[in-house]
Amino acid sequence: MQEAAGVLKEGFLVKRGHIVRNWKVRWFVLLQDKLLYYKIEGGKKEPSPKGRILLDGCTITCPCLEYENRPLLIKLKTKTNTDYFLECCSREERDSWALDITGAIHAGHPVQVQELHRKKNSFKLLENISLHHIVARMCDSSTGIKLTRNLEQGNRYKETFTGSALVDWLISSSFAVSRFEAVTLASMLMEENFIKPVGARSTEATRYSDLSEQFLDDSTALYMFAESSKKNTSSKEELQFNISELSGTIVKQGFLVKQGHKRKNWKVRRFVLRADPAFLHYYDPTKEENRPVGGFSLRGCLVSALEDNGVPAGVKGNVQGNLFKIITKNDIHYYIQASSKAERAEWIEAIKPLT
């Protein structure tokens, strides 16, 4: 397609619909002046875009916390006041998309680009800042930080939040301008015992002597209010998946296209690869609840790339290519499609050591 020349970035994002407020996965292509999005039918991108977002005069909000169950949103407001909500699969991916879109919006205005970089690296906390006031705002039932249950190393903690979620909230609530400022502020909250680390990931970081390195801007580091109870292990009935499956360290995550077992249709899923124990889970990114729709142990699995010339045996439908296959020790075959050969190679290399 001619418009695809000069592509700055492309990949899967989850988009909120304008008329029906549901969430759909689309393939986005960032150009210098616009953001195109495509439907994926079967396992293939449609040739013509489903829509486009003109970037001239756009404003971008990131982090955007308007949807409680979707903390990884970017909000774009066009100069005609149309709002677009785009969701990524990780905090790092969200920030990368936001940076590239911001660069495209201000490409013709070098002074604004300089100012944005200055703000990103700035450090100037509000004068007379009250940590008590921040904590009170954090506890507000409507505008405060969302508390969730989280798993780490076989333990199920209740009423926790992640390090990156707190950083997002501090920026969104205008207590900090940059992530660096927000990390410093969060470190102060921890130093004054308003919040505390829970689980090995965040607790281990407190051993650093430098205060600025003790709080982690990380989506796997858990924290809670200091007065909260420690942890609450749930009954087996509460989880569809065994608690140990979901407690491993996240090695890699991202959007991939998977062939269904029964209907053999292709759906975009958010895959999360974990180690210790080694599991690969996949989630439906259009759903509100953050629980897997499937997953399997990688122990004894075989993973291999599939040739791109023709449709391999076991694969149905019109696919884009870049396929790989995982065969479990119970001889269940999973057919998965990456967006490029490089991405396929990255996933295979990440999975192989865990089998």
JSON list of C-alpha atoms in Angstrom, two decimals, residues 14 31 35 37 43 45 77 79 101 124 135 176 190 192 213 219 248 254 257 263 290 292 302 313 322-323 326 345-346:
[
{"chain": "A", "resi": 14, "resn": "VAL", "atom": "CA", "xyz": [-6.48, -2.44, 21.49]},
{"chain": "A", "resi": 31, "resn": "LEU", "atom": "CA", "xyz": [3.23, 7.53, 9.65]},
{"chain": "A", "resi": 35, "resn": "LEU", "atom": "CA", "xyz": [-1.98, 6.84, 12.51]},
{"chain": "A", "resi": 37, "resn": "TYR", "atom": "CA", "xyz": [-5.45, 1.11, 11.83]},
{"chain": "A", "resi": 43, "resn": "GLY", "atom": "CA", "xyz": [-4.69, -14.34, 10.34]},
{"chain": "A", "resi": 45, "resn": "LYS", "atom": "CA", "xyz": [-4.13, -7.78, 7.80]},
{"chain": "A", "resi": 77, "resn": "LYS", "atom": "CA", "xyz": [-7.63, 13.99, 21.17]},
{"chain": "A", "resi": 79, "resn": "LYS", "atom": "CA", "xyz": [-8.17, 18.99, 16.79]},
{"chain": "A", "resi": 101, "resn": "ILE", "atom": "CA", "xyz": [3.39, 9.37, 18.44]},
{"chain": "A", "resi": 124, "resn": "LYS", "atom": "CA", "xyz": [11.40, 19.83, 40.16]},
{"chain": "A", "resi": 135, "resn": "VAL", "atom": "CA", "xyz": [-1.65, 9.38, 50.59]},
{"chain": "A", "resi": 176, "resn": "ALA", "atom": "CA", "xyz": [5.00, 14.77, 39.22]},
{"chain": "A", "resi": 190, "resn": "MET", "atom": "CA", "xyz": [8.34, 4.45, 51.23]},
{"chain": "A", "resi": 192, "resn": "GLU", "atom": "CA", "xyz": [8.40, 7.77, 55.52]},
{"chain": "A", "resi": 213, "resn": "GLU", "atom": "CA", "xyz": [17.19, 2.90, 43.61]},
{"chain": "A", "resi": 219, "resn": "SER", "atom": "CA", "xyz": [5.07, -3.69, 36.59]},
{"chain": "A", "resi": 248, "resn": "GLY", "atom": "CA", "xyz": [6.72, -17.08, 37.90]},
{"chain": "A", "resi": 254, "resn": "GLY", "atom": "CA", "xyz": [3.34, -9.20, 23.74]},
{"chain": "A", "resi": 257, "resn": "VAL", "atom": "CA", "xyz": [-2.09, -14.21, 16.72]},
{"chain": "A", "resi": 263, "resn": "ARG", "atom": "CA", "xyz": [-13.01, -23.45, 15.21]},
{"chain": "A", "resi": 290, "resn": "ASN", "atom": "CA", "xyz": [-7.12, -9.79, 33.61]},
{"chain": "A", "resi": 292, "resn": "PRO", "atom": "CA", "xyz": [-5.82, -16.09, 31.24]},
{"chain": "A", "resi": 302, "resn": "LEU", "atom": "CA", "xyz": [8.93, -28.54, 21.44]},
{"chain": "A", "resi": 313, "resn": "ALA", "atom": "CA", "xyz": [-0.11, -28.84, 7.68]},
{"chain": "A", "resi": 322, "resn": "ASN", "atom": "CA", "xyz": [5.88, -15.77, 10.45]},
{"chain": "A", "resi": 323, "resn": "LEU", "atom": "CA", "xyz": [4.35, -18.85, 12.06]},
{"chain": "A", "resi": 326, "resn": "ILE", "atom": "CA", "xyz": [4.57, -25.34, 20.11]},
{"chain": "A", "resi": 345, "resn": "ALA", "atom": "CA", "xyz": [12.83, -15.59, 16.40]},
{"chain": "A", "resi": 346, "resn": "GLU", "atom": "CA", "xyz": [12.74, -13.59, 19.67]}
]
